[in-house]
Amino acid sequence: MRTAATFARSFAALALGAAALLLAGCTQDMATQPRYNPLRASDFFGDRRSARPLVPGTVPRGELRSDAKLYTGMSNGLLIDSPPFPITRADLARGQERFNINCAPCHDRTGYGNGLVAQRGFRHPPSYHIQRLIDAPLGHFYDVMTRGFGAMQDMSDRVTPEDRWRIAAYIRALQYSQHANVSDVPAGERNKLNRLPAAASVPAGHVAVPPASQAPQKESK
Amino acid sequence: MAQIFHRSTNTLSKLSIFGAVFFLAGLGGIASLVIRSGFYTQIYVAREQPIPFSHKHHAGGLGIDCRYCHTSVETSSFAGIPPTKTCMSCHAQIWADSPTLEPVRASFRSDKSIEWNRVHKVADFVYFDHSIHITKGVGCATCHGRIDQMPLTRKQNTLLMEWCIGCHQHPEENLRPRSEIFNMAYEQPSASAPVVHRGESYTRQAALGAVLMEEYKVQSLTACATCHR
């Protein structure tokens, strides 16, 4: 009798175990918890957005926009011509990266306004290398990114103000690059021109390295 | 009291207990096959979307950087899905009367979000963070495959725990220089196509991986609390 009871009990335990295992496969409560992950749809709010818009006038912590130069590119109603913070080499590199991400699709990487999207039918943006834009104050570029211009949408939700200044600084660098002479390069740096592909970490053999005598005199693309 | 069961049932019951072991093992085996199957993981299955958005067109053909649309991928756990406004930055003019794009324009006019269907989703009890992977040298393509060749977005990896752990145990096998994170066509170094990093040329992933582990201070994180917190 004892053994039969033990058998029955172990049978029940096994069956329970198996059922628990099977059931575990069905309950997904832990996998979809009643909380909002980023952008998850909401049944509570009428517009189905769990990410709620800010009440007008809200100032997020640390984002009080009191520095007019930094946030509007203007001082006393005039566009400023110098960045509101010193631009270092790292800032320029960051500006280049952000330019290639956000601007190059239309403006192309050299700034002539011939990006792939423009080639597919978007209105061609003006080249950065026309006199009007060469003469424009730096704040103009910042302002265009912040508020949009013509067919171009504003970038204020996608690019931070600091990055917009870095991009503006990089655009200046692009403009200089199109009418620069070898003599503009500091003497100590000149020999680097011959080693450009290596410096840009292009695998050896992928780009023909120009021989020293043919170093670019005046870059024109 | 008369015996209810015949003596032979003794053998039967013993047999069935013995058999239950195999039965349970079999069940376990089937379960583990099922959760790895495409049916459960939905791997390679393109999801139906309200608009047939093509990464092949946008990221591949037009060469738009991932960060144009997935703006927070470098700084946040969440990669970000572009708002309708981002689509309209181009489609206000390009294909502006295409019927395919009507839901985009409708969303822009009515201020109602486009409701994309999720392709990748880890369970809510798992913590995943994009920014750490991007910063430590894991490329988008390592986890998402060649997105730039997908007409409709699909999953290229199972996202099962064993997949995460597989890399966390040996991250050096999957690291690449930070400059190559968004390069979809990047291939691991080989003798015919070396990878240049900081002026050094590498022909083997083992050598490059070891250098990157050191440079980016990458650890092998396998403690349960890394992902289940």
Short mmCIF file of C-alpha atoms in Angstrom, two decimals:
data_model
loop_
_atom_site.label_atom_id
_atom_site.label_comp_id
_atom_site.label_asym_id
_atom_site.label_seq_id
_atom_site.Cartn_x
_atom_site.Cartn_y
_atom_site.Cartn_z
CA MET A 1 0.00 0.00 0.00
CA ARG A 2 2.78 2.39 0.92
CA THR A 3 4.49 1.98 -2.39
CA ALA A 4 1.27 2.57 -4.33
CA ALA A 5 0.71 5.84 -2.46
CA THR A 6 4.28 6.93 -3.16
CA PHE A 7 3.81 6.09 -6.81
CA ALA A 8 0.60 8.07 -6.95
CA ARG A 9 2.22 11.01 -5.27
CA SER A 10 5.26 11.06 -7.52
CA PHE A 11 2.96 10.66 -10.50
CA ALA A 12 0.96 13.68 -9.41
CA ALA A 13 4.15 15.65 -8.84
CA LEU A 14 5.44 14.76 -12.28
CA ALA A 15 2.14 15.62 -13.93
CA LEU A 16 2.03 18.95 -12.10
CA GLY A 17 5.60 19.67 -13.12
CA ALA A 18 4.84 18.93 -16.74
CA ALA A 19 1.70 21.07 -16.64
CA ALA A 20 3.64 23.94 -15.06
CA LEU A 21 6.28 23.67 -17.77
CA LEU A 22 3.63 23.67 -20.48
CA LEU A 23 1.73 26.56 -18.93
CA ALA A 24 4.93 28.58 -18.53
CA GLY A 25 5.07 28.63 -22.28
CA CYS A 26 1.65 30.26 -22.48
CA THR A 27 1.79 33.08 -19.96
CA GLN A 28 3.60 36.09 -21.35
CA ASP A 29 2.73 38.49 -18.56
CA MET A 30 6.37 39.06 -17.74
CA ALA A 31 7.22 39.54 -21.40
CA THR A 32 4.69 42.31 -21.99
CA GLN A 33 4.41 44.15 -18.73
CA PRO A 34 1.81 46.86 -18.15
CA ARG A 35 4.21 49.75 -18.64
CA TYR A 36 5.10 52.10 -21.45
CA ASN A 37 8.26 51.37 -23.36
CA PRO A 38 9.41 54.20 -25.61
CA LEU A 39 6.78 54.96 -28.27
CA ARG A 40 4.55 52.05 -27.24
CA ALA A 41 0.92 52.74 -28.19
CA SER A 42 -1.45 53.75 -25.43
CA ASP A 43 -5.11 52.85 -25.06
CA PHE A 44 -5.58 55.51 -22.44
CA PHE A 45 -4.84 58.67 -24.38
CA GLY A 46 -7.09 59.66 -27.27
CA ASP A 47 -4.26 60.08 -29.76
CA ARG A 48 -2.79 56.69 -28.75
CA ARG A 49 0.56 58.23 -27.84
CA SER A 50 2.24 57.23 -24.61
CA ALA A 51 4.87 59.94 -25.19
CA ARG A 52 2.98 63.05 -24.15
CA PRO A 53 3.70 66.43 -25.69
CA LEU A 54 5.14 69.02 -23.35
CA VAL A 55 2.77 71.59 -21.96
CA PRO A 56 3.61 74.86 -23.77
CA GLY A 57 6.13 76.84 -21.80
CA THR A 58 7.69 73.82 -20.07
CA VAL A 59 11.40 74.22 -19.45
CA PRO A 60 13.11 70.83 -19.12
CA ARG A 61 15.71 70.76 -16.39
CA GLY A 62 19.03 72.07 -17.70
CA GLU A 63 17.46 73.47 -20.86
CA LEU A 64 16.65 77.01 -19.88
CA ARG A 65 17.47 78.86 -23.07
CA SER A 66 18.88 82.03 -21.58
CA ASP A 67 21.94 82.28 -23.82
CA ALA A 68 20.44 84.15 -26.80
CA LYS A 69 23.59 83.85 -28.92
CA LEU A 70 23.74 80.10 -28.50
CA TYR A 71 20.06 79.44 -29.13
CA THR A 72 19.09 82.07 -31.71
CA GLY A 73 22.40 82.89 -33.38
CA MET A 74 21.55 86.55 -32.87
CA SER A 75 22.76 89.36 -30.74
CA ASN A 76 20.73 92.57 -30.55
CA GLY A 77 18.63 91.40 -33.49
CA LEU A 78 21.67 90.85 -35.73
CA LEU A 79 23.07 87.49 -36.82
CA ILE A 80 26.43 86.91 -35.17
CA ASP A 81 29.46 85.95 -37.23
CA SER A 82 31.45 84.05 -34.63
CA PRO A 83 30.43 80.89 -32.80
CA PRO A 84 29.18 81.39 -29.22
CA PHE A 85 31.79 78.94 -27.93
CA PRO A 86 35.33 78.27 -29.15
CA ILE A 87 35.44 75.67 -31.92
CA THR A 88 38.19 73.11 -31.43
CA ARG A 89 39.40 70.50 -33.84
CA ALA A 90 37.18 67.92 -32.14
CA ASP A 91 34.18 70.21 -32.64
CA LEU A 92 34.98 70.45 -36.35
CA ALA A 93 35.23 66.67 -36.64
CA ARG A 94 31.88 66.33 -34.91
CA GLY A 95 30.48 69.01 -37.22
CA GLN A 96 31.69 67.06 -40.22
CA GLU A 97 30.09 63.85 -38.95
CA ARG A 98 26.75 65.56 -38.24
CA PHE A 99 26.88 67.38 -41.59
CA ASN A 100 27.35 64.12 -43.45
CA ILE A 101 24.43 62.56 -41.59
CA ASN A 102 21.88 65.36 -41.66
CA CYS A 103 22.80 67.69 -44.51
CA ALA A 104 24.71 65.68 -47.11
CA PRO A 105 21.64 63.80 -48.45
CA CYS A 106 20.61 67.08 -50.15
CA HIS A 107 23.65 69.37 -49.99
CA ASP A 108 26.17 66.60 -50.83
CA ARG A 109 29.39 66.17 -48.92
CA THR A 110 31.15 69.07 -50.60
CA GLY A 111 28.29 71.53 -50.25
CA TYR A 112 27.54 72.12 -53.93
CA GLY A 113 23.89 71.19 -53.40
CA ASN A 114 23.93 68.11 -55.56
CA GLY A 115 23.06 65.39 -53.05
CA LEU A 116 21.31 62.18 -54.07
CA VAL A 117 17.95 63.38 -52.82
CA ALA A 118 18.27 66.55 -54.88
CA GLN A 119 19.16 64.39 -57.86
CA ARG A 120 15.93 62.43 -57.34
CA GLY A 121 13.75 65.50 -57.62
CA PHE A 122 14.02 67.58 -54.48
CA ARG A 123 14.58 71.26 -55.21
CA HIS A 124 18.33 71.83 -55.56
CA PRO A 125 19.66 73.78 -52.59
CA PRO A 126 22.07 76.63 -53.40
CA SER A 127 25.76 75.83 -53.40
CA TYR A 128 27.64 77.00 -50.29
CA HIS A 129 30.32 78.34 -52.58
CA ILE A 130 28.35 81.22 -54.06
CA GLN A 131 29.34 84.73 -53.01
CA ARG A 132 26.13 85.40 -51.08
CA LEU A 133 26.77 82.47 -48.75
CA ILE A 134 30.51 83.06 -48.47
CA ASP A 135 29.66 86.56 -47.25
CA ALA A 136 26.82 85.41 -44.97
CA PRO A 137 27.51 85.58 -41.22
CA LEU A 138 27.97 82.25 -39.43
CA GLY A 139 24.73 82.85 -37.56
CA HIS A 140 22.85 82.63 -40.87
CA PHE A 141 23.66 78.92 -41.20
CA TYR A 142 22.67 78.37 -37.60
CA ASP A 143 19.42 80.20 -38.20
CA VAL A 144 18.57 78.16 -41.30
CA MET A 145 19.13 74.92 -39.39
CA THR A 146 17.05 76.17 -36.48
CA ARG A 147 14.09 77.60 -38.33
CA GLY A 148 14.25 76.08 -41.79
CA PHE A 149 14.56 77.95 -45.07
CA GLY A 150 12.43 77.64 -48.19
CA ALA A 151 11.95 73.96 -48.97
CA MET A 152 14.29 72.91 -46.18
CA GLN A 153 12.70 71.79 -42.96
CA ASP A 154 14.15 72.94 -39.65
CA MET A 155 16.50 70.54 -37.90
CA SER A 156 15.82 71.80 -34.39
CA ASP A 157 14.28 68.54 -33.22
CA ARG A 158 17.07 66.39 -34.58
CA VAL A 159 20.30 68.34 -34.07
CA THR A 160 21.22 69.95 -30.76
CA PRO A 161 22.07 73.68 -30.74
CA GLU A 162 25.73 72.92 -30.01
CA ASP A 163 25.89 70.51 -32.92
CA ARG A 164 24.24 73.09 -35.17
CA TRP A 165 27.09 75.49 -34.41
CA ARG A 166 29.63 72.75 -35.09
CA ILE A 167 27.95 72.07 -38.43
CA ALA A 168 27.98 75.78 -39.24
CA ALA A 169 31.70 75.88 -38.44
CA TYR A 170 32.27 72.88 -40.67
CA ILE A 171 30.38 74.56 -43.51
CA ARG A 172 32.82 77.48 -43.15
CA ALA A 173 35.68 75.00 -43.39
CA LEU A 174 34.10 73.51 -46.53
CA GLN A 175 33.87 76.98 -48.05
CA TYR A 176 37.54 77.68 -47.34
CA SER A 177 38.50 74.29 -48.73
CA GLN A 178 37.19 75.18 -52.17
CA HIS A 179 39.52 78.10 -52.73
CA ALA A 180 42.53 77.15 -50.68
CA ASN A 181 46.11 77.07 -51.90
CA VAL A 182 48.90 74.82 -50.79
CA SER A 183 50.41 77.96 -49.26
CA ASP A 184 47.41 78.17 -46.87
CA VAL A 185 48.53 74.93 -45.26
CA PRO A 186 51.04 75.52 -42.43
CA ALA A 187 54.51 74.54 -43.64
CA GLY A 188 54.85 71.79 -41.03
CA GLU A 189 51.61 70.13 -42.16
CA ARG A 190 52.17 70.32 -45.91
CA ASN A 191 53.78 66.93 -46.33
CA LYS A 192 50.58 65.38 -44.92
CA LEU A 193 48.81 66.30 -48.17
CA ASN A 194 50.73 63.49 -49.84
CA ARG A 195 49.58 60.99 -47.27
CA LEU A 196 45.90 61.87 -47.24
CA PRO A 197 44.49 58.41 -47.93
CA ALA A 198 46.51 56.88 -45.11
CA ALA A 199 45.40 59.60 -42.72
CA ALA A 200 41.79 58.96 -43.65
CA SER A 201 42.40 55.30 -42.81
CA VAL A 202 41.55 54.09 -46.26
CA PRO A 203 42.98 50.61 -46.71
CA ALA A 204 46.25 50.74 -48.60
CA GLY A 205 45.74 50.08 -52.28
CA HIS A 206 42.11 51.20 -52.32
CA VAL A 207 42.86 54.77 -53.38
CA ALA A 208 45.73 55.68 -55.62
CA VAL A 209 48.08 57.87 -53.59
CA PRO A 210 49.08 60.83 -55.76
CA PRO A 211 52.84 61.08 -56.18
CA ALA A 212 54.42 64.03 -54.40
CA SER A 213 54.81 66.07 -57.58
CA GLN A 214 51.06 65.88 -58.26
CA ALA A 215 49.93 66.89 -54.79
CA PRO A 216 46.62 68.74 -55.14
CA GLN A 217 47.38 72.37 -55.89
CA LYS A 218 43.87 73.60 -55.77
CA GLU A 219 41.09 71.23 -54.92
CA SER A 220 38.17 71.34 -57.27
CA LYS A 221 35.60 68.61 -57.36
CA MET B 1 -12.12 -6.75 -1.20
CA ALA B 2 -11.67 -7.99 -4.72
CA GLN B 3 -8.64 -6.82 -6.60
CA ILE B 4 -9.51 -4.00 -9.00
CA PHE B 5 -6.43 -4.19 -11.20
CA HIS B 6 -4.92 -7.29 -12.64
CA ARG B 7 -1.39 -8.11 -11.53
CA SER B 8 -0.01 -7.16 -14.95
CA THR B 9 -0.81 -3.47 -14.33
CA ASN B 10 2.10 -3.45 -11.89
CA THR B 11 4.50 -3.87 -14.77
CA LEU B 12 2.55 -1.35 -16.82
CA SER B 13 2.72 1.32 -14.16
CA LYS B 14 6.43 0.72 -13.64
CA LEU B 15 6.95 0.95 -17.38
CA SER B 16 5.01 4.17 -17.68
CA ILE B 17 7.04 5.80 -14.88
CA PHE B 18 10.17 4.76 -16.74
CA GLY B 19 8.64 6.01 -19.97
CA ALA B 20 7.64 9.35 -18.43
CA VAL B 21 11.31 10.26 -18.17
CA PHE B 22 11.66 9.91 -21.92
CA PHE B 23 8.32 11.56 -22.50
CA LEU B 24 9.33 14.63 -20.48
CA ALA B 25 12.76 14.76 -22.07
CA GLY B 26 11.03 14.57 -25.43
CA LEU B 27 8.69 17.39 -24.48
CA GLY B 28 11.64 19.49 -23.40
CA GLY B 29 13.38 18.73 -26.65
CA ILE B 30 10.36 19.72 -28.69
CA ALA B 31 9.92 22.90 -26.66
CA SER B 32 13.53 23.89 -27.22
CA LEU B 33 13.13 23.22 -30.93
CA VAL B 34 9.95 25.29 -31.05
CA ILE B 35 11.42 28.36 -29.36
CA ARG B 36 14.37 28.27 -31.71
CA SER B 37 12.17 27.78 -34.74
CA GLY B 38 11.35 30.51 -37.17
CA PHE B 39 7.72 30.11 -36.22
CA TYR B 40 8.44 31.38 -32.72
CA THR B 41 11.28 33.82 -33.35
CA GLN B 42 9.81 35.24 -36.57
CA ILE B 43 13.31 35.39 -37.96
CA TYR B 44 13.57 36.44 -41.64
CA VAL B 45 9.85 37.25 -41.71
CA ALA B 46 9.14 40.73 -43.05
CA ARG B 47 6.38 42.40 -41.09
CA GLU B 48 3.42 43.98 -42.81
CA GLN B 49 3.70 47.75 -42.34
CA PRO B 50 1.20 50.58 -42.86
CA ILE B 51 3.59 51.98 -45.47
CA PRO B 52 5.95 49.68 -47.38
CA PHE B 53 9.02 51.57 -46.14
CA SER B 54 12.16 50.28 -47.77
CA HIS B 55 15.58 50.53 -46.14
CA LYS B 56 16.99 49.26 -49.41
CA HIS B 57 15.74 52.42 -51.12
CA HIS B 58 16.57 54.91 -48.41
CA ALA B 59 19.65 53.56 -46.63
CA GLY B 60 21.08 51.53 -49.51
CA GLY B 61 20.09 53.43 -52.64
CA LEU B 62 20.13 56.98 -51.32
CA GLY B 63 22.88 56.30 -48.80
CA ILE B 64 21.07 58.07 -45.97
CA ASP B 65 22.82 57.47 -42.66
CA CYS B 66 20.89 55.46 -40.07
CA ARG B 67 21.13 58.40 -37.69
CA TYR B 68 19.13 60.66 -40.00
CA CYS B 69 16.09 58.70 -38.86
CA HIS B 70 17.19 56.67 -35.83
CA THR B 71 18.47 59.76 -34.05
CA SER B 72 18.93 58.46 -30.52
CA VAL B 73 20.75 55.22 -31.28
CA GLU B 74 24.11 56.54 -30.07
CA THR B 75 22.94 58.11 -26.86
CA SER B 76 20.01 56.09 -25.59
CA SER B 77 18.77 52.58 -25.04
CA PHE B 78 16.10 53.22 -27.64
CA ALA B 79 17.19 53.68 -31.25
CA GLY B 80 14.26 55.91 -32.10
CA ILE B 81 11.70 55.61 -34.90
CA PRO B 82 11.45 58.73 -37.07
CA PRO B 83 8.43 61.00 -36.64
CA THR B 84 6.29 61.76 -39.69
CA LYS B 85 8.01 65.12 -39.92
CA THR B 86 11.25 63.37 -40.83
CA CYS B 87 9.60 61.57 -43.75
CA MET B 88 8.11 64.86 -44.86
CA SER B 89 11.54 66.54 -44.91
CA CYS B 90 11.90 64.81 -48.27
CA HIS B 91 8.44 63.61 -49.20
CA ALA B 92 6.96 67.10 -49.09
CA GLN B 93 8.50 67.28 -52.56
CA ILE B 94 9.56 63.79 -53.58
CA TRP B 95 6.76 61.48 -54.73
CA ALA B 96 4.44 64.09 -53.27
CA ASP B 97 1.38 62.58 -54.98
CA SER B 98 2.30 58.92 -54.65
CA PRO B 99 -0.68 56.94 -53.33
CA THR B 100 1.75 54.70 -51.41
CA LEU B 101 2.71 57.71 -49.34
CA GLU B 102 -0.82 58.87 -48.62
CA PRO B 103 -0.70 57.49 -45.03
CA VAL B 104 2.40 59.64 -44.42
CA ARG B 105 0.70 62.78 -45.67
CA ALA B 106 -2.49 61.93 -43.80
CA SER B 107 -0.49 61.51 -40.62
CA PHE B 108 1.22 64.85 -41.20
CA ARG B 109 -2.07 66.65 -41.83
CA SER B 110 -3.99 65.10 -38.97
CA ASP B 111 -1.13 64.94 -36.45
CA LYS B 112 -1.84 61.23 -35.88
CA SER B 113 1.17 58.96 -35.46
CA ILE B 114 1.96 56.31 -38.03
CA GLU B 115 1.70 53.01 -36.19
CA TRP B 116 4.62 50.87 -37.33
CA ASN B 117 4.66 47.23 -36.38
CA ARG B 118 7.65 46.22 -34.31
CA VAL B 119 10.08 43.86 -35.93
CA HIS B 120 12.56 43.41 -33.09
CA LYS B 121 11.33 43.04 -29.59
CA VAL B 122 12.96 41.55 -26.55
CA ALA B 123 10.76 40.60 -23.63
CA ASP B 124 10.07 43.33 -21.08
CA PHE B 125 12.04 41.47 -18.43
CA VAL B 126 15.17 41.99 -20.51
CA TYR B 127 17.14 45.23 -20.47
CA PHE B 128 18.70 46.10 -23.78
CA ASP B 129 20.63 49.26 -24.56
CA HIS B 130 21.78 50.43 -27.99
CA SER B 131 24.21 53.12 -26.86
CA ILE B 132 26.59 50.78 -25.02
CA HIS B 133 26.84 48.44 -27.99
CA ILE B 134 27.49 51.30 -30.41
CA THR B 135 30.10 52.85 -28.11
CA LYS B 136 31.92 49.57 -27.56
CA GLY B 137 32.24 48.79 -31.25
CA VAL B 138 29.34 46.52 -32.23
CA GLY B 139 28.00 47.49 -35.66
CA CYS B 140 24.31 47.68 -36.57
CA ALA B 141 24.80 44.99 -39.18
CA THR B 142 26.19 42.51 -36.62
CA CYS B 143 22.78 42.34 -34.97
CA HIS B 144 20.39 43.56 -37.65
CA GLY B 145 22.05 42.16 -40.76
CA ARG B 146 22.21 44.00 -44.06
CA ILE B 147 19.32 46.37 -43.37
CA ASP B 148 20.39 48.39 -46.40
CA GLN B 149 19.43 45.44 -48.61
CA MET B 150 16.01 44.81 -47.10
CA PRO B 151 13.00 46.04 -49.07
CA LEU B 152 10.90 45.34 -45.96
CA THR B 153 12.50 45.20 -42.54
CA ARG B 154 12.99 41.72 -41.10
CA LYS B 155 14.85 40.11 -38.27
CA GLN B 156 18.21 38.58 -39.05
CA ASN B 157 18.97 37.10 -35.62
CA THR B 158 16.81 35.21 -33.16
CA LEU B 159 17.28 37.68 -30.24
CA LEU B 160 17.14 34.64 -27.98
CA MET B 161 19.12 34.73 -24.77
CA GLU B 162 21.66 32.25 -26.15
CA TRP B 163 22.37 34.66 -28.99
CA CYS B 164 23.06 37.60 -26.64
CA ILE B 165 25.18 35.42 -24.36
CA GLY B 166 27.07 33.96 -27.30
CA CYS B 167 28.46 37.38 -28.08
CA HIS B 168 28.81 38.52 -24.49
CA GLN B 169 31.10 35.56 -23.83
CA HIS B 170 33.35 36.39 -26.76
CA PRO B 171 32.78 40.02 -27.72
CA GLU B 172 36.21 40.21 -29.38
CA GLU B 173 34.89 38.13 -32.27
CA ASN B 174 32.39 40.83 -33.22
CA LEU B 175 34.08 44.16 -32.51
CA ARG B 176 34.91 46.68 -35.21
CA PRO B 177 36.44 50.17 -35.14
CA ARG B 178 33.93 52.80 -34.06
CA SER B 179 34.26 54.55 -37.41
CA GLU B 180 32.73 51.48 -39.09
CA ILE B 181 29.65 51.05 -36.88
CA PHE B 182 27.26 52.48 -39.45
CA ASN B 183 29.03 50.98 -42.42
CA MET B 184 26.69 48.23 -43.58
CA ALA B 185 29.20 46.77 -46.02
CA TYR B 186 31.97 46.37 -43.43
CA GLU B 187 33.57 42.98 -43.43
CA GLN B 188 35.85 41.48 -40.86
CA PRO B 189 39.53 41.70 -41.76
CA SER B 190 40.92 39.04 -44.02
CA ALA B 191 44.18 38.59 -45.85
CA SER B 192 42.69 39.96 -49.07
CA ALA B 193 40.83 42.89 -47.46
CA PRO B 194 42.72 44.15 -44.42
CA VAL B 195 41.13 46.63 -42.05
CA VAL B 196 43.14 49.71 -41.16
CA HIS B 197 42.74 50.99 -37.63
CA ARG B 198 44.86 53.84 -36.27
CA GLY B 199 47.38 53.40 -39.02
CA GLU B 200 47.84 49.68 -38.36
CA SER B 201 46.68 47.14 -40.89
CA TYR B 202 44.97 44.01 -39.59
CA THR B 203 44.33 40.83 -41.51
CA ARG B 204 42.80 38.74 -38.72
CA GLN B 205 39.77 39.48 -36.51
CA ALA B 206 41.57 37.87 -33.57
CA ALA B 207 44.29 40.52 -33.71
CA LEU B 208 41.93 43.44 -34.33
CA GLY B 209 39.48 42.20 -31.69
CA ALA B 210 42.19 41.99 -29.05
CA VAL B 211 43.31 45.56 -29.78
CA LEU B 212 39.74 46.88 -29.68
CA MET B 213 38.93 45.02 -26.45
CA GLU B 214 41.85 46.88 -24.90
CA GLU B 215 41.18 50.24 -26.53
CA TYR B 216 37.44 50.40 -25.82
CA LYS B 217 37.83 48.63 -22.45
CA VAL B 218 35.29 45.98 -23.38
CA GLN B 219 34.31 43.45 -20.75
CA SER B 220 32.65 40.10 -21.10
CA LEU B 221 29.31 40.65 -19.32
CA THR B 222 27.53 37.39 -18.59
CA ALA B 223 26.10 37.95 -15.10
CA CYS B 224 22.32 37.50 -15.14
CA ALA B 225 21.83 40.99 -13.70
CA THR B 226 23.39 42.58 -16.79
CA CYS B 227 20.23 41.95 -18.74
CA HIS B 228 17.70 40.96 -16.08
CA ARG B 229 17.72 43.90 -13.71
#
